[in-house]
Coordinates of C-alpha atoms and ligand atoms in Angstrom, one line a residue:
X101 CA 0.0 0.0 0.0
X102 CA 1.1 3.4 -0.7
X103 CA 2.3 5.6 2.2
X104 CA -0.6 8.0 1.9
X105 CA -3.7 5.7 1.4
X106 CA -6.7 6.6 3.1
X107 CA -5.2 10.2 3.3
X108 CA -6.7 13.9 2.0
X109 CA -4.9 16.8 0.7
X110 CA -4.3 19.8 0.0
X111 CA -1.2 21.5 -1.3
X112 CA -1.6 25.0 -1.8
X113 CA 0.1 27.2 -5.1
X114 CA 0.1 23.6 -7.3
X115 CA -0.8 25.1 -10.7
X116 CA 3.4 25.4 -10.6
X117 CA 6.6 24.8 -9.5
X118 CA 7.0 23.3 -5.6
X119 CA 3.5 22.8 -4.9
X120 CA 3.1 21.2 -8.2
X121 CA 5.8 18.5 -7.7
X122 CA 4.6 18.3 -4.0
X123 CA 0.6 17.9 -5.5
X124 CA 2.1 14.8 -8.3
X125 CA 4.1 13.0 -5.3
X126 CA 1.8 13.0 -2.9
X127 CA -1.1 11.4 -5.3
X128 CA 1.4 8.9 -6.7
X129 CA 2.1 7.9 -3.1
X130 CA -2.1 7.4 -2.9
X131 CA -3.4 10.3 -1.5
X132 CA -6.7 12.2 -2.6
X133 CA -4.9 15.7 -3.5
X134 CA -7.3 19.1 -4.2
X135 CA -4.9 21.3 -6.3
X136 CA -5.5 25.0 -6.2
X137 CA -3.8 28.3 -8.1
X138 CA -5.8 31.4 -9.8
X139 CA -4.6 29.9 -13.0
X140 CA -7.1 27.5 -14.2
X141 CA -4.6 26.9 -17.0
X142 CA -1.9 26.0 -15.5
X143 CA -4.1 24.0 -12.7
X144 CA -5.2 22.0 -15.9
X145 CA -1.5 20.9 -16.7
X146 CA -0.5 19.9 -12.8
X147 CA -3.9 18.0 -13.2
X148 CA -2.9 16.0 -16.6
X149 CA 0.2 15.5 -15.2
X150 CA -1.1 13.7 -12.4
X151 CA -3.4 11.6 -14.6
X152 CA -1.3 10.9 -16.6
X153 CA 0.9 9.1 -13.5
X154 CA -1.9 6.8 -13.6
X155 CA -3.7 8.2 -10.6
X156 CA -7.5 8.2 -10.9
X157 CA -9.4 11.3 -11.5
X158 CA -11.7 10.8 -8.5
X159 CA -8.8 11.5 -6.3
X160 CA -7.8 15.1 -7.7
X161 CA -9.6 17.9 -7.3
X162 CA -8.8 21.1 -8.9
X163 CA -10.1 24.4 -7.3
X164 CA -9.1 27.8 -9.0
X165 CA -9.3 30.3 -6.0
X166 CA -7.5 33.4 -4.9
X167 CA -5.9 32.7 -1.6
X168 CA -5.5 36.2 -0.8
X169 CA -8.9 36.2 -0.1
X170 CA -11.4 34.6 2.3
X171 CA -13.7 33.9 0.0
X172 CA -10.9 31.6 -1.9
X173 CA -9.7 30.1 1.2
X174 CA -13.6 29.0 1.9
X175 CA -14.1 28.0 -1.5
X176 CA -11.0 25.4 -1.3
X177 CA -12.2 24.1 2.4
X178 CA -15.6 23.6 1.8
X179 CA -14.7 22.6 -1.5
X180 CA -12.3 19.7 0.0
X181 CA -14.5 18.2 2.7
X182 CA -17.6 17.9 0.3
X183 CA -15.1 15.7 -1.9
X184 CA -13.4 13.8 0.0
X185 CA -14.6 14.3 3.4
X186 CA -12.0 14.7 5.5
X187 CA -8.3 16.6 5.3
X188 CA -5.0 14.9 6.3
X189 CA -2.3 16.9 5.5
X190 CA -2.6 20.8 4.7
X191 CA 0.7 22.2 2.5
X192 CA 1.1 26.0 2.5
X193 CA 3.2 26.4 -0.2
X194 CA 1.6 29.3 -2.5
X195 CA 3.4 32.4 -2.2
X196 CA 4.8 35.4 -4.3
X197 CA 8.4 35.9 -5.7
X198 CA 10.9 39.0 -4.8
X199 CA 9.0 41.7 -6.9
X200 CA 6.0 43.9 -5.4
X201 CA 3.3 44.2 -8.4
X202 CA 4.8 47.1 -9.6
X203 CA 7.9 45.1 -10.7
X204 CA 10.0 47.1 -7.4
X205 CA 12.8 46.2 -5.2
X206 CA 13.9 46.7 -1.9
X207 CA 12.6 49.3 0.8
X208 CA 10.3 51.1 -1.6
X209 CA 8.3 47.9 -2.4
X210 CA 4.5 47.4 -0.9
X211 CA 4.8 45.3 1.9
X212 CA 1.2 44.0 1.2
X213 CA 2.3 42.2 -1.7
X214 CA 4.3 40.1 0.8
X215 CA 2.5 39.7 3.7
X216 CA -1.2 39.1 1.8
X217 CA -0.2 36.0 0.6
X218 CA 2.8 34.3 2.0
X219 CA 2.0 35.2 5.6
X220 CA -1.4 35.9 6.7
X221 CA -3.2 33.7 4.5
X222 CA -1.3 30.8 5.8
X223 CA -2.7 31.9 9.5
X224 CA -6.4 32.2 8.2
X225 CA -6.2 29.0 5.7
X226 CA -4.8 27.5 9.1
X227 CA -7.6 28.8 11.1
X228 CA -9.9 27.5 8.8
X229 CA -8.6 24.2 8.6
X230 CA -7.9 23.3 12.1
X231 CA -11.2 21.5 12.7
X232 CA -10.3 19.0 10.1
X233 CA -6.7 18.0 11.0
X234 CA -7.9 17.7 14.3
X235 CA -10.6 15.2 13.6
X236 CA -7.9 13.4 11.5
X237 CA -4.8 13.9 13.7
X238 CA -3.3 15.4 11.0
X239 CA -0.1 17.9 9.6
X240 CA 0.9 20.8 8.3
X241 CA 3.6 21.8 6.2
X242 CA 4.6 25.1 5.6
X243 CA 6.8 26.2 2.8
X244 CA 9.1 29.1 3.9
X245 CA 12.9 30.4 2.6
X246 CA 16.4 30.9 3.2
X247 CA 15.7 34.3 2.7
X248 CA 13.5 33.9 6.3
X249 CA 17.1 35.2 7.6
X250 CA 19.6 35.3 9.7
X251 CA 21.3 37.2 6.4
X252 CA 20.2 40.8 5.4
X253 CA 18.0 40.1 2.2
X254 CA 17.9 43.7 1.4
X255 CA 16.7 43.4 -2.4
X256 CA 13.3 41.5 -1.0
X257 CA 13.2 42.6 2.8
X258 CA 9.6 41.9 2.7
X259 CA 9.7 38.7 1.3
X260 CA 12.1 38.0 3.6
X261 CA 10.4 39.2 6.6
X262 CA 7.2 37.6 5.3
X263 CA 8.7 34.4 5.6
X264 CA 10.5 34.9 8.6
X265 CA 6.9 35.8 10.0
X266 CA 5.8 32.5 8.9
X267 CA 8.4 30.2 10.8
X268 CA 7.7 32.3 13.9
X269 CA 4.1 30.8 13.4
X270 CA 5.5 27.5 12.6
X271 CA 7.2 27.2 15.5
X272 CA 4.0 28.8 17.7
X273 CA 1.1 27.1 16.3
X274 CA 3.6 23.8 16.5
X275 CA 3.1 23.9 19.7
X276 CA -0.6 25.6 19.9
X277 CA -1.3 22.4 17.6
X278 CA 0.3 19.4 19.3
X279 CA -1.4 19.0 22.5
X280 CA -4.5 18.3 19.6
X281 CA -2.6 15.8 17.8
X282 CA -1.4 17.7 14.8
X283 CA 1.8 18.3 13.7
X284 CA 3.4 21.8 12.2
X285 CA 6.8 21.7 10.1
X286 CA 8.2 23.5 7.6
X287 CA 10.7 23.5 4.7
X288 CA 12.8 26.3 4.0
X289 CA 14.3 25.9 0.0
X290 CA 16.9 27.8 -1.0
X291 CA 17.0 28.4 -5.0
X292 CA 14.5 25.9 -6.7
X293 CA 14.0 26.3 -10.6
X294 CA 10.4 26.6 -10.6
X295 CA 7.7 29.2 -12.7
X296 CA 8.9 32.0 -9.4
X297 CA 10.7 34.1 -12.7
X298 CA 7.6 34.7 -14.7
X299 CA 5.4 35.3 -11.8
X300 CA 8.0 38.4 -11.4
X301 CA 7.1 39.3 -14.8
X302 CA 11.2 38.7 -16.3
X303 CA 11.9 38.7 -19.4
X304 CA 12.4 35.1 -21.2
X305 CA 15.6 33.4 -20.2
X306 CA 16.4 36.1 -17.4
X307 CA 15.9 33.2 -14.7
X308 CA 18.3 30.5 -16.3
X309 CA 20.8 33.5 -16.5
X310 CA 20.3 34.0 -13.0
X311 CA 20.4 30.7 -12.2
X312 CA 23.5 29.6 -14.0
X313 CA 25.1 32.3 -12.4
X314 CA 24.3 31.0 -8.9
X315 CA 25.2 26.9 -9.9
X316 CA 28.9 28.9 -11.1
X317 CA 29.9 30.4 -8.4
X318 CA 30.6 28.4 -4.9
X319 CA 29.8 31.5 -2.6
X320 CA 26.4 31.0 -4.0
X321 CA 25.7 27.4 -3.6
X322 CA 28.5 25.1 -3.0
X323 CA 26.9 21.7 -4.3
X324 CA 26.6 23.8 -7.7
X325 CA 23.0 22.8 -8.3
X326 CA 19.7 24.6 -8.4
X327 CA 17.2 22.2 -6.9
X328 CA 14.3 21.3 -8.8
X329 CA 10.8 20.9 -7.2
X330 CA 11.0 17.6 -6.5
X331 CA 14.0 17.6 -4.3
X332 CA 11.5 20.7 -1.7
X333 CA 8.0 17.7 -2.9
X334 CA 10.1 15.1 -1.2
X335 CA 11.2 17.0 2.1
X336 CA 7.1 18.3 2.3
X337 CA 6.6 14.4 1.9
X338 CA 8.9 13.1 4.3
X339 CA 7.5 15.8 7.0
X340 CA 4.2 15.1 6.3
X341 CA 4.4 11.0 7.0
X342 CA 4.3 10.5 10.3
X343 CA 6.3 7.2 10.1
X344 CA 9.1 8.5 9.3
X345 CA 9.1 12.3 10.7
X346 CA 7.0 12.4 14.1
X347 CA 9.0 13.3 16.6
X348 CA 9.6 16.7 14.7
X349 CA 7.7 19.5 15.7
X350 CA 7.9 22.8 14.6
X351 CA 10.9 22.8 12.6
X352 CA 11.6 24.5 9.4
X353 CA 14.1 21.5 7.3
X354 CA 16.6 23.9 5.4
X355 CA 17.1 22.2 1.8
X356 CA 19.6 25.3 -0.1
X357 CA 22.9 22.7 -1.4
X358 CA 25.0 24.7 0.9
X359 CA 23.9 28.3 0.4
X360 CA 23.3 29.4 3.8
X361 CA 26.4 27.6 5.4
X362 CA 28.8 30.1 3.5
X363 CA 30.2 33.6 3.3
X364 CA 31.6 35.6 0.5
X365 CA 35.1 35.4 1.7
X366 CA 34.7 31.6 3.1
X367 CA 34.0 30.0 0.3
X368 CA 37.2 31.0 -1.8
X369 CA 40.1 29.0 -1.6
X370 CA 42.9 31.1 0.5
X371 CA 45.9 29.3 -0.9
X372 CA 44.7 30.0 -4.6
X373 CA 44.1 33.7 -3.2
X374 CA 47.6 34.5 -1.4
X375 CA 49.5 32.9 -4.4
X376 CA 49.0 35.2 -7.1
Ligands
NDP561 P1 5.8 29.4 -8.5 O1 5.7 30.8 -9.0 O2 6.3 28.4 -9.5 O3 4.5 28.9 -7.8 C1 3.8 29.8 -6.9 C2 2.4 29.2 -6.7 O4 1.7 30.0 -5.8 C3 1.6 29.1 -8.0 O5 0.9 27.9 -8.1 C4 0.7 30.3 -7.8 O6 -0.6 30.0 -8.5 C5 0.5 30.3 -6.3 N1 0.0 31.6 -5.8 C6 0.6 32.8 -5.8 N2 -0.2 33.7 -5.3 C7 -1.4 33.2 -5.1 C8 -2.7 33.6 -4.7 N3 -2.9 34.9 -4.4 N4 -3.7 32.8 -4.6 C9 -3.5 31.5 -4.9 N5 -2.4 30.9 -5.3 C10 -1.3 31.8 -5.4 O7 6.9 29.5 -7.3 P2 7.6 28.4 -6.4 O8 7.1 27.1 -6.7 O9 9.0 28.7 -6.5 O10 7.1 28.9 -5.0 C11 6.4 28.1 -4.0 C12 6.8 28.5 -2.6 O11 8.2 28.2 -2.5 C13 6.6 29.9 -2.3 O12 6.0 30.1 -1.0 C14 8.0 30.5 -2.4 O13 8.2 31.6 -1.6 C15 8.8 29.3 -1.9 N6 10.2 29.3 -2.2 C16 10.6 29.3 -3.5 C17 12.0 29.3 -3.8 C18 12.5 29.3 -5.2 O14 13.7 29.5 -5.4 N7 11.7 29.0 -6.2 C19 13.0 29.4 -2.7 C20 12.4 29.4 -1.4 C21 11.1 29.4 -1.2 P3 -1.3 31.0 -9.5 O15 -0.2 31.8 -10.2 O16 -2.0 30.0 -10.4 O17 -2.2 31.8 -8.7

């Protein structure tokens, strides 16, 4: 039997990138998945995708809503539990890149942009869930970032902060959550080629520039690999199967090849340096 038989859920931003992979694992591994993104479009590919894995259709469920909203996080509840019933597993995954909606950077940016959807409707769509993942004894797994801190990110401060907002409730409603059975973890990716370049609006190719740039250079991510969404999907799949993960609580699982462990100056070779 598949690991997640028997189990409902729902992985939040999976018309792309990490929630996408995360949605196609965890209905390969035999769980009942509702996908959800404002792009019925791309929605429509994550669900062929699954399909054509072999998974039945009765255990996807596609619902286009606007998560920003109440009336979207409702809409993919309710939506859920008259499906399927119940909810196992709830992955907050959707969330916006380093740009406001005006295409800005840094300290002149709208914090709103940030904080709409990759903080506070993680605490309502939580709220809102609760009830469910109690009856079920269920988990959450929250997707944060390496840019959550302890470095200055001052190019995306709010995203940054945003995120650093949302392992603070991790960590809280971890253990708000526990005494009811339900586990809270997170996983904090570092960078992952996924669809985060267009939703910033760059221009074609600009994101495998940047990325190839990154994999180049050692200061930037020593194991010289971008991760793809699968390597963050299996991390959210590992920390939401309580076989193998349940004695963590409240943790965020850093997955960035390195990034975070280095400095500039550390991660040049001093021998080469003093040499020449
Ligand atoms: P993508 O742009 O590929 O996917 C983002 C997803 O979030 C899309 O499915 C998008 O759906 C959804 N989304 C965004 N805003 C809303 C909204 N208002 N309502 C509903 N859905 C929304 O990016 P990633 O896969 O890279 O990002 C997923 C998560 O991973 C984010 O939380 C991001 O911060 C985090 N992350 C990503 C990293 C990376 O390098 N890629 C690094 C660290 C963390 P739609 O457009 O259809 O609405």
């Amino acid at each position: 039997m598949a690991r997640f038989t028997g189990k409902v859920a729902i992985v939040t931003g999976s018309s792309n990138g990490i929630g996408r992979g995360t949605a196609i694992l965890f209905a390969q591994e035999g769980a009942k998945v509702t996908i959800t993104g404002r792009n019925a479009q791309r929605l429509e590919e994550t669900k062929q995708e699954i399909l054509k894995s072999g998974v039945p259709e009765d255990n996807v469920l596609a619902v286009v809503a606007d998560l920003a909203s109440e009336k979207g996080q409702d809409e993919l509840i309710d939506s859920t539990i008259q499906q399927f019933g119940r909810l196992d597993i709830l992955v907050n995954n959707a969330g916006t890149a380093f740009l406001d909606s005006q295409g800005r950077t840094g300290l002149d940016q709208d914090v709103s942009d940030f904080d709409k959807i990759n903080m506070r409707s993680v605490v309502t769509l939580t709220q809102k869930a609760k009830k469910y993942l109690i009856e079920s004894k269920g988990e959450i797994v929250n997707v944060s970032s390496v840019a959550a801190g302890p470095q200055a990110h001052s190019d995306m401060m709010y995203y940054g902060m945003s995120k650093a907002a949302l392992d603070q409730f991790t960590r809280s409603t971890a253990i708000n959550l526990i005494q009811h059975g339900v586990r809270v973890n997170a996983v904090s990716p570092g960078a992952v080629a996924t669809g985060i370049g267009e939703a910033m609006g760059l221009p074609p190719g600009a994101m495998e520039k940047m990325m190839s740039f990154f994999e180049s250079r050692k200061e930037c991510i020593p194991c010289g690999k971008i991760a793809q969404p699968v390597d963050i999907a299996n991390i959210i799949a590992f920390l939401a199967d309580r076989k193998l993960s349940s004695y963590i609580i409240g943790q965020s699982i850093v997955a960035d090849g390195g990034s975070t462990l280095v400095m500039g100056t550390q991660a040049h070779n001093l021998m080469e340096v003093i040499k020449n």
